[in-house]
Coordinates of C-alpha atoms and ligand atoms in Angstrom, one line a residue:
M1154 CA -65.6 28.8 5.4
A1155 CA -63.9 31.9 6.6
G1156 CA -67.1 33.8 7.3
T1157 CA -66.5 36.6 9.8
K1158 CA -64.5 34.6 12.3
P1159 CA -61.2 36.2 13.4
H1160 CA -58.2 34.7 11.6
L1161 CA -55.1 33.3 13.2
N1162 CA -51.8 32.1 11.6
L1163 CA -50.7 28.8 13.2
A1164 CA -47.3 27.3 13.1
V1165 CA -46.8 23.6 13.8
I1166 CA -43.3 23.0 15.2
G1167 CA -41.4 20.1 16.7
H1168 CA -38.8 17.4 16.0
I1169 CA -38.9 15.5 12.7
D1170 CA -41.2 12.4 12.9
H1171 CA -42.9 13.6 16.0
G1172 CA -46.2 13.8 14.0
K1173 CA -46.6 17.4 12.8
S1174 CA -48.0 16.4 9.3
T1175 CA -50.2 13.8 10.8
L1176 CA -51.6 16.3 13.3
V1177 CA -52.3 18.8 10.6
G1178 CA -54.1 16.2 8.5
R1179 CA -56.1 15.1 11.6
L1180 CA -57.1 18.7 12.4
M1181 CA -58.3 19.3 8.9
F1182 CA -60.2 16.0 8.9
E1183 CA -61.8 16.6 12.4
T1184 CA -62.9 20.2 11.5
G1185 CA -64.4 19.1 8.2
A1186 CA -61.8 20.9 6.1
V1187 CA -61.2 17.6 4.3
P1188 CA -64.6 16.2 3.2
A1189 CA -65.3 12.6 4.4
H1190 CA -65.7 11.3 0.8
I1191 CA -62.2 12.5 -0.1
I1192 CA -60.8 10.8 3.0
E1193 CA -62.6 7.6 2.0
Q1194 CA -61.2 7.8 -1.5
Y1195 CA -57.7 8.1 -0.2
R1196 CA -58.2 5.3 2.2
K1197 CA -59.2 3.0 -0.7
E1198 CA -56.3 4.1 -2.7
A1199 CA -54.0 3.4 0.2
E1200 CA -55.4 -0.1 0.6
A1201 CA -55.0 -0.7 -3.1
K1202 CA -51.4 0.4 -2.9
G1203 CA -50.9 -2.1 -0.1
K1204 CA -50.5 0.5 2.6
A1205 CA -51.9 -1.3 5.6
T1206 CA -52.5 1.7 7.8
F1207 CA -54.2 4.8 6.7
E1208 CA -52.0 7.7 7.7
F1209 CA -53.0 11.3 7.7
A1210 CA -49.5 12.4 6.8
W1211 CA -50.1 10.4 3.6
V1212 CA -53.3 12.3 3.0
M1213 CA -51.3 15.5 3.1
D1214 CA -48.8 14.1 0.7
S1215 CA -51.5 13.0 -1.7
L1216 CA -53.0 16.5 -1.6
K1217 CA -49.6 17.9 -2.4
E1218 CA -49.5 15.7 -5.5
E1219 CA -53.0 16.8 -6.5
R1220 CA -52.0 20.4 -6.1
E1221 CA -48.9 19.8 -8.2
R1222 CA -51.1 18.2 -10.9
G1223 CA -53.0 21.5 -10.9
I1224 CA -56.2 20.3 -9.1
T1225 CA -57.2 22.7 -6.5
I1226 CA -59.3 21.6 -3.6
D1227 CA -59.9 23.5 -0.5
I1228 CA -57.8 21.3 1.7
A1229 CA -54.6 22.0 -0.2
H1230 CA -54.5 25.4 1.3
R1231 CA -54.1 24.0 4.8
R1232 CA -56.9 26.0 6.3
F1233 CA -59.5 24.9 8.8
D1234 CA -61.8 26.6 11.2
T1235 CA -63.0 26.0 14.8
D1236 CA -66.1 27.5 16.4
K1237 CA -64.2 30.7 17.1
Y1238 CA -61.4 31.1 14.7
Y1239 CA -60.3 30.6 11.1
F1240 CA -56.8 29.1 11.0
T1241 CA -54.1 29.1 8.3
I1242 CA -51.2 26.7 8.9
V1243 CA -48.0 28.7 8.0
D1244 CA -44.9 27.1 6.8
C1245 CA -43.1 24.7 9.1
P1246 CA -39.6 25.4 10.5
G1247 CA -38.1 22.7 8.3
H1248 CA -39.1 24.5 5.2
R1249 CA -36.5 26.7 3.6
D1250 CA -38.0 30.1 4.0
F1251 CA -39.9 29.7 7.3
V1252 CA -37.6 31.9 9.3
K1253 CA -37.2 34.5 6.6
N1254 CA -41.0 34.6 6.1
M1255 CA -41.6 35.0 9.8
I1256 CA -39.2 37.8 10.1
T1257 CA -40.2 39.8 7.0
G1258 CA -43.8 39.3 8.1
A1259 CA -44.8 37.3 5.1
S1260 CA -46.2 34.7 7.3
Q1261 CA -46.0 35.8 10.9
A1262 CA -47.4 33.1 13.2
D1263 CA -49.8 34.2 15.9
A1264 CA -49.6 30.9 17.8
A1265 CA -47.8 27.6 17.6
I1266 CA -48.5 24.0 18.4
L1267 CA -45.4 22.3 19.7
V1268 CA -45.5 18.6 18.9
V1269 CA -43.5 16.3 21.2
A1270 CA -43.8 12.5 20.7
A1271 CA -44.4 10.8 24.1
P1272 CA -42.0 7.9 23.4
D1273 CA -39.0 10.2 22.5
G1274 CA -39.6 13.3 24.6
I1275 CA -37.5 16.4 23.9
M1276 CA -35.1 16.0 21.0
Q1277 CA -32.6 18.4 19.3
Q1278 CA -35.2 20.1 17.0
T1279 CA -37.7 20.4 19.9
K1280 CA -35.1 22.7 21.6
E1281 CA -34.3 24.6 18.4
H1282 CA -37.9 25.2 17.5
V1283 CA -38.8 26.4 21.0
F1284 CA -35.9 28.8 20.9
L1285 CA -36.9 30.0 17.4
A1286 CA -40.5 30.4 18.4
R1287 CA -39.4 32.7 21.2
T1288 CA -36.9 34.6 19.1
L1289 CA -39.5 35.1 16.4
G1290 CA -42.0 36.4 18.9
I1291 CA -44.6 33.7 18.7
G1292 CA -46.6 34.7 21.8
Q1293 CA -48.9 31.7 22.3
L1294 CA -48.2 28.0 22.5
I1295 CA -50.1 24.8 22.8
V1296 CA -48.0 21.7 23.7
A1297 CA -49.3 18.5 22.0
I1298 CA -47.7 15.4 23.6
N1299 CA -48.3 13.1 20.7
K1300 CA -48.2 9.3 20.1
M1301 CA -49.8 8.6 23.5
D1302 CA -51.2 5.4 21.9
A1303 CA -47.5 4.2 21.5
V1304 CA -47.0 4.5 25.3
N1305 CA -50.3 2.8 26.3
Y1306 CA -51.8 6.2 27.3
D1307 CA -49.5 6.1 30.3
Q1308 CA -50.1 9.0 32.6
K1309 CA -46.6 8.8 34.2
R1310 CA -44.9 9.1 30.8
F1311 CA -47.1 12.1 30.0
E1312 CA -46.2 13.8 33.3
Q1313 CA -42.5 13.2 32.7
V1314 CA -42.5 14.7 29.2
K1315 CA -44.7 17.5 30.4
A1316 CA -42.1 18.3 33.2
D1317 CA -39.2 18.2 30.7
V1318 CA -41.0 20.5 28.3
T1319 CA -42.0 22.9 31.1
N1320 CA -38.3 23.3 32.0
L1321 CA -37.3 23.9 28.5
L1322 CA -40.0 26.5 28.0
K1323 CA -39.1 28.3 31.2
T1324 CA -35.4 28.7 30.1
V1325 CA -36.3 30.5 27.0
G1326 CA -38.9 32.8 28.7
F1327 CA -42.3 31.2 28.0
K1328 CA -44.7 31.0 30.9
P1329 CA -45.6 27.3 31.1
D1330 CA -48.5 28.0 33.6
T1331 CA -50.5 29.6 30.9
I1332 CA -49.8 26.9 28.3
P1333 CA -52.0 23.8 27.8
F1334 CA -50.3 20.4 27.6
I1335 CA -52.5 17.9 25.9
P1336 CA -51.9 14.1 25.8
L1337 CA -53.0 13.1 22.3
S1338 CA -52.7 10.7 19.4
A1339 CA -52.8 12.5 16.0
F1340 CA -52.9 9.1 14.4
K1341 CA -55.8 7.6 16.4
G1342 CA -57.6 10.9 17.1
D1343 CA -57.5 10.9 20.9
N1344 CA -58.2 14.3 22.6
I1345 CA -58.3 16.1 19.3
A1346 CA -62.0 17.0 19.0
K1347 CA -63.4 15.3 22.1
H1348 CA -62.1 13.9 25.3
S1349 CA -60.7 10.4 24.9
E1350 CA -61.8 7.4 26.9
N1351 CA -58.1 6.2 26.8
T1352 CA -56.9 9.1 29.0
K1353 CA -59.5 9.0 31.8
W1354 CA -56.8 10.6 34.1
Y1355 CA -56.7 13.7 31.9
T1356 CA -59.2 16.5 32.6
G1357 CA -57.9 19.4 30.5
Y1358 CA -58.8 20.7 27.1
N1359 CA -58.8 18.7 24.0
L1360 CA -56.9 20.3 21.1
L1361 CA -59.9 22.1 19.4
E1362 CA -60.8 23.6 22.8
A1363 CA -57.3 24.8 23.3
L1364 CA -57.3 26.3 19.8
N1365 CA -60.6 28.1 20.6
N1366 CA -59.0 29.4 23.8
L1367 CA -56.1 31.2 22.1
K1368 CA -56.3 34.9 22.4
E1369 CA -56.8 37.1 19.4
P1370 CA -53.5 38.9 19.0
E1371 CA -53.7 42.6 20.0
K1372 CA -52.6 45.2 17.5
P1373 CA -49.6 47.1 18.8
I1374 CA -51.2 50.5 18.4
N1375 CA -49.5 52.1 21.4
L1376 CA -46.0 51.8 20.0
P1377 CA -44.5 54.5 17.8
M1378 CA -45.7 54.3 14.2
R1379 CA -43.3 52.2 12.0
T1380 CA -44.0 51.4 8.4
P1381 CA -41.2 49.8 6.5
V1382 CA -41.1 50.7 2.8
Q1383 CA -41.8 47.9 0.4
D1384 CA -41.8 50.0 -2.8
V1385 CA -42.1 53.6 -3.9
Y1386 CA -44.2 54.8 -6.8
T1387 CA -44.8 58.2 -8.5
I1388 CA -48.4 58.5 -9.6
S1389 CA -49.1 61.4 -12.0
G1390 CA -51.5 63.9 -10.5
I1391 CA -50.9 62.6 -7.0
G1392 CA -47.1 62.4 -6.4
V1393 CA -44.9 60.2 -4.4
V1394 CA -46.6 57.0 -3.0
P1395 CA -44.6 54.7 -0.8
V1396 CA -46.2 51.3 -0.2
G1397 CA -45.8 49.1 2.8
R1398 CA -47.4 47.5 5.8
V1399 CA -47.9 49.4 9.1
E1400 CA -46.1 47.3 11.7
T1401 CA -46.8 49.3 14.8
G1402 CA -48.6 52.5 15.8
I1403 CA -51.2 54.4 13.8
M1404 CA -50.6 56.5 10.7
K1405 CA -53.0 59.4 10.2
K1406 CA -53.6 61.8 7.4
G1407 CA -51.7 65.0 8.2
D1408 CA -48.9 63.2 10.1
K1409 CA -45.4 64.7 9.7
V1410 CA -43.2 61.7 8.9
I1411 CA -39.6 60.9 8.2
F1412 CA -38.1 58.1 6.1
R1413 CA -34.9 56.7 7.6
P1414 CA -32.1 56.0 6.8
S1415 CA -32.9 57.3 3.2
I1416 CA -30.2 57.7 0.5
D1417 CA -28.4 60.6 2.1
G1418 CA -28.4 59.0 5.5
V1419 CA -30.2 61.9 7.2
G1420 CA -33.8 61.1 6.4
A1421 CA -36.4 62.5 4.1
T1422 CA -39.4 64.3 5.7
G1423 CA -42.9 65.1 4.4
E1424 CA -46.5 65.1 5.3
V1425 CA -49.0 62.3 4.8
K1426 CA -51.6 63.6 2.4
S1427 CA -53.7 60.5 1.9
I1428 CA -53.8 56.8 2.7
E1429 CA -55.2 54.1 0.6
M1430 CA -56.0 50.5 1.3
H1431 CA -57.7 48.1 -1.1
H1432 CA -58.2 51.1 -3.5
E1433 CA -60.2 53.0 -0.9
E1434 CA -59.1 56.1 0.9
I1435 CA -58.9 55.7 4.7
P1436 CA -58.3 58.4 7.3
Q1437 CA -55.9 56.3 9.3
A1438 CA -54.0 53.0 9.0
L1439 CA -53.5 50.4 11.8
P1440 CA -50.9 47.7 12.4
G1441 CA -51.3 44.9 9.7
D1442 CA -52.8 47.3 7.1
N1443 CA -51.1 47.1 3.7
I1444 CA -51.2 50.6 2.4
G1445 CA -50.1 53.1 -0.2
F1446 CA -49.8 56.6 1.2
N1447 CA -49.1 59.9 -0.6
V1448 CA -46.4 62.0 1.0
R1449 CA -46.0 65.7 0.2
G1450 CA -42.6 67.3 0.3
V1451 CA -40.4 64.3 -0.4
D1452 CA -38.5 63.4 -3.6
K1453 CA -39.1 59.9 -4.9
N1454 CA -35.4 59.4 -5.2
A1455 CA -34.8 60.1 -1.6
I1456 CA -36.7 57.0 -0.4
R1457 CA -36.1 53.4 -1.1
R1458 CA -37.2 49.9 -0.1
G1459 CA -35.9 49.1 3.4
D1460 CA -36.3 52.6 4.7
V1461 CA -38.7 52.9 7.7
C1462 CA -41.4 55.6 7.9
G1463 CA -42.1 57.0 11.4
P1464 CA -43.2 60.2 13.0
V1465 CA -40.7 63.1 13.0
D1466 CA -40.9 63.4 16.8
K1467 CA -40.3 59.6 17.3
Q1468 CA -38.0 58.7 14.5
P1469 CA -36.9 55.3 13.5
T1470 CA -33.5 54.3 14.9
V1471 CA -30.6 54.0 12.5
A1472 CA -27.8 51.7 13.7
Q1473 CA -24.1 52.2 13.0
E1474 CA -23.5 49.1 15.1
F1475 CA -25.7 46.9 17.2
K1476 CA -25.5 44.0 19.8
A1477 CA -27.6 41.0 19.0
Q1478 CA -28.5 37.6 20.3
I1479 CA -28.5 35.0 17.5
V1480 CA -29.1 31.3 17.0
V1481 CA -27.2 29.5 14.2
L1482 CA -29.6 27.2 12.4
Q1483 CA -27.4 25.8 9.7
H1484 CA -24.0 26.6 8.4
P1485 CA -21.6 24.2 6.6
S1486 CA -18.6 25.3 8.7
A1487 CA -18.0 27.8 11.4
I1488 CA -18.8 31.5 11.8
S1489 CA -16.0 33.8 13.1
A1490 CA -15.5 37.6 13.4
G1491 CA -15.3 39.2 10.0
Y1492 CA -18.1 37.2 8.5
T1493 CA -20.3 39.4 6.3
P1494 CA -23.7 37.8 5.3
V1495 CA -26.9 39.6 4.4
F1496 CA -29.2 40.6 7.2
H1497 CA -33.0 40.6 6.4
C1498 CA -34.9 42.8 8.7
H1499 CA -38.5 44.0 7.9
T1500 CA -38.1 45.1 4.2
A1501 CA -34.4 45.8 4.4
Q1502 CA -31.6 43.6 3.1
V1503 CA -28.2 44.8 4.2
A1504 CA -24.8 43.1 4.2
C1505 CA -23.5 43.3 7.8
T1506 CA -20.2 42.2 9.4
I1507 CA -20.2 40.2 12.6
T1508 CA -17.3 42.2 14.2
Q1509 CA -17.1 40.3 17.5
I1510 CA -18.5 37.2 19.1
L1511 CA -18.9 38.3 22.7
A1512 CA -20.2 35.0 24.2
K1513 CA -21.5 31.6 23.4
L1514 CA -24.7 30.7 25.3
D1515 CA -26.0 27.5 26.7
A1516 CA -29.0 26.7 24.5
K1517 CA -30.7 25.0 27.5
T1518 CA -30.2 27.5 30.2
G1519 CA -29.4 30.7 28.3
S1520 CA -26.4 31.3 30.5
V1521 CA -22.9 32.2 29.2
K1522 CA -21.0 29.1 28.3
E1523 CA -17.9 30.7 26.9
Q1524 CA -16.6 34.3 26.7
N1525 CA -15.1 35.6 23.4
P1526 CA -15.2 32.2 21.5
A1527 CA -13.2 32.1 18.3
F1528 CA -16.1 30.7 16.3
I1529 CA -19.7 29.5 16.6
K1530 CA -21.5 26.8 14.5
A1531 CA -24.9 25.3 13.8
G1532 CA -26.9 24.8 16.9
D1533 CA -25.1 27.5 18.9
A1534 CA -26.7 30.6 20.4
A1535 CA -24.4 33.6 20.9
I1536 CA -24.2 37.3 21.6
V1537 CA -22.5 39.2 18.8
M1538 CA -21.6 42.7 17.7
V1539 CA -22.8 43.6 14.2
R1540 CA -21.8 46.5 11.9
P1541 CA -24.0 47.1 8.9
T1542 CA -22.1 48.0 5.7
R1543 CA -24.5 50.9 5.2
P1544 CA -26.9 52.6 7.6
M1545 CA -29.9 50.4 8.5
A1546 CA -33.1 51.2 10.4
I1547 CA -33.6 48.7 13.2
E1548 CA -35.0 48.8 16.7
K1549 CA -34.3 47.2 20.0
V1550 CA -36.5 44.1 20.4
K1551 CA -37.5 45.2 23.9
E1552 CA -38.9 48.5 22.5
I1553 CA -40.4 47.7 19.1
P1554 CA -40.3 43.8 18.7
Q1555 CA -41.6 43.9 15.2
L1556 CA -38.5 45.8 14.0
G1557 CA -36.0 44.1 16.3
R1558 CA -35.8 40.8 14.6
F1559 CA -33.7 39.6 11.7
A1560 CA -32.8 36.6 9.7
I1561 CA -29.2 36.1 8.4
R1562 CA -29.0 34.6 4.9
D1563 CA -26.0 33.3 3.0
M1564 CA -25.6 30.8 0.1
G1565 CA -29.4 31.0 -0.6
Q1566 CA -30.5 29.8 2.8
T1567 CA -31.3 31.1 6.2
I1568 CA -28.3 30.4 8.4
A1569 CA -29.3 32.2 11.6
A1570 CA -32.1 34.2 13.3
G1571 CA -31.7 36.9 15.9
V1572 CA -32.9 39.8 17.9
V1573 CA -31.4 43.3 18.6
M1574 CA -30.5 43.9 22.2
D1575 CA -28.6 47.2 22.0
I1576 CA -27.9 49.9 19.4
T1577 CA -25.0 52.3 18.8
P1578 CA -26.6 55.0 16.8
Ligands
GDP1426 P1 -43.5 15.0 11.1 O1 -42.1 14.7 10.5 O2 -43.4 15.6 12.4 O3 -44.4 15.7 10.2 O4 -44.1 13.5 11.4 P2 -45.2 12.7 10.6 O5 -46.6 13.3 10.8 O6 -44.7 12.5 9.2 O7 -45.2 11.3 11.4 C1 -44.1 10.5 11.5 C2 -44.5 9.1 11.8 O8 -45.1 9.0 13.0 C3 -45.5 8.6 10.8 O9 -45.2 7.2 10.5 C4 -46.8 8.7 11.5 O10 -47.7 7.7 11.1 C5 -46.4 8.4 12.9 N1 -47.3 9.1 13.9 C6 -47.8 10.3 13.8 N2 -48.6 10.6 14.8 C7 -48.7 9.4 15.5 C8 -49.5 9.0 16.7 O11 -50.3 9.7 17.3 N3 -49.3 7.7 17.1 C9 -48.5 6.9 16.5 N4 -48.4 5.6 17.0 N5 -47.8 7.2 15.4 C10 -47.9 8.5 14.9

């Protein structure tokens, strides 16, 4: 199925019950990722169980059960392809590790479908997910105004929801002019694979066309090279081999590199002798490449996971303190100055103290709501000062976005996500 089509990771975001699972099931069905005979089998089982309506969300659930029983079929992987791309659906924001996976790059989404149910319009999680999508750097968006069947395919209702979502997107910095808004029904299939007779007033793309029209993400090759270290090996006859993924820039054989912060806090320098990917030697590595690279002149003990490799003349930034914008996703009580959870940024995990809460922001407009608040809680966005308990390589999100994002974890869950605005070296 994959063939040679370019691959995109797709996130499906939106308020609970607005139809995300149903839409994923529908997409997989319409693109042939779920064979018709399997759909028919589920429909019969649903009828037998007395389920009057056949729901795609239920297909997804059944598939999950099958997977749990150890039966693997293609559809369990949540993959489908259009004429142009091969898509993988990445974790949804409701899932525990979505934010952490996005930030550490384990499942960075290239694009997102924002699902908003026409009867409800914008709800709390719609706002949170839009804010998160922006914070996490999801560049491209498609807005699916779902459940149009439940509002009699009413154009006025569509325009109203579209206007509300447009405003919301503008406040967080998306450019709504470039974003398709599609009136659809995931349940009935309107405007998914072909233009629906029920929305004669709509002349825009159907969902598959909008997916085809997404841009292939460009590799950030013009930024300084940054390769966060995942692991370090010593291979006999070769030497020290750090392993990691190039996030930005290009790494070439012969490059003079530095690892920061490194154990002594100064940085270990060396020269790239060889680069390997998929067991083959390559002359240079590009963003997205998972590589092992042999470095001459460094001691294995001077490098560790969480260090960042960069060119000696454009070194990774090490922060003693930094200013950040965060959004609190979940926290049982309140966060105040002095709180020291673990920050996850690229491959680094460092305990950091929130030393000051400078301002609480209005989640809708982004403007300052309160200066120096005593505490912040779930649902709040804020500007804070952060002091890592040990030196940490991190970049301003404006300069190197890939290394300017972090997740804050505590009590086994992601409690906040944020971006670095300013750094005190
Ligand atoms: P999720 O929580 O966002 O994943 O939402 P689900 O996909 O589980 O859908 C929630 C409920 O809305 C289910 O009962 C669906 O059958 C229903 N639903 C989803 N899409 C549509 C739609 O296009 N029209 C109507 N009328 N109901 C829908």
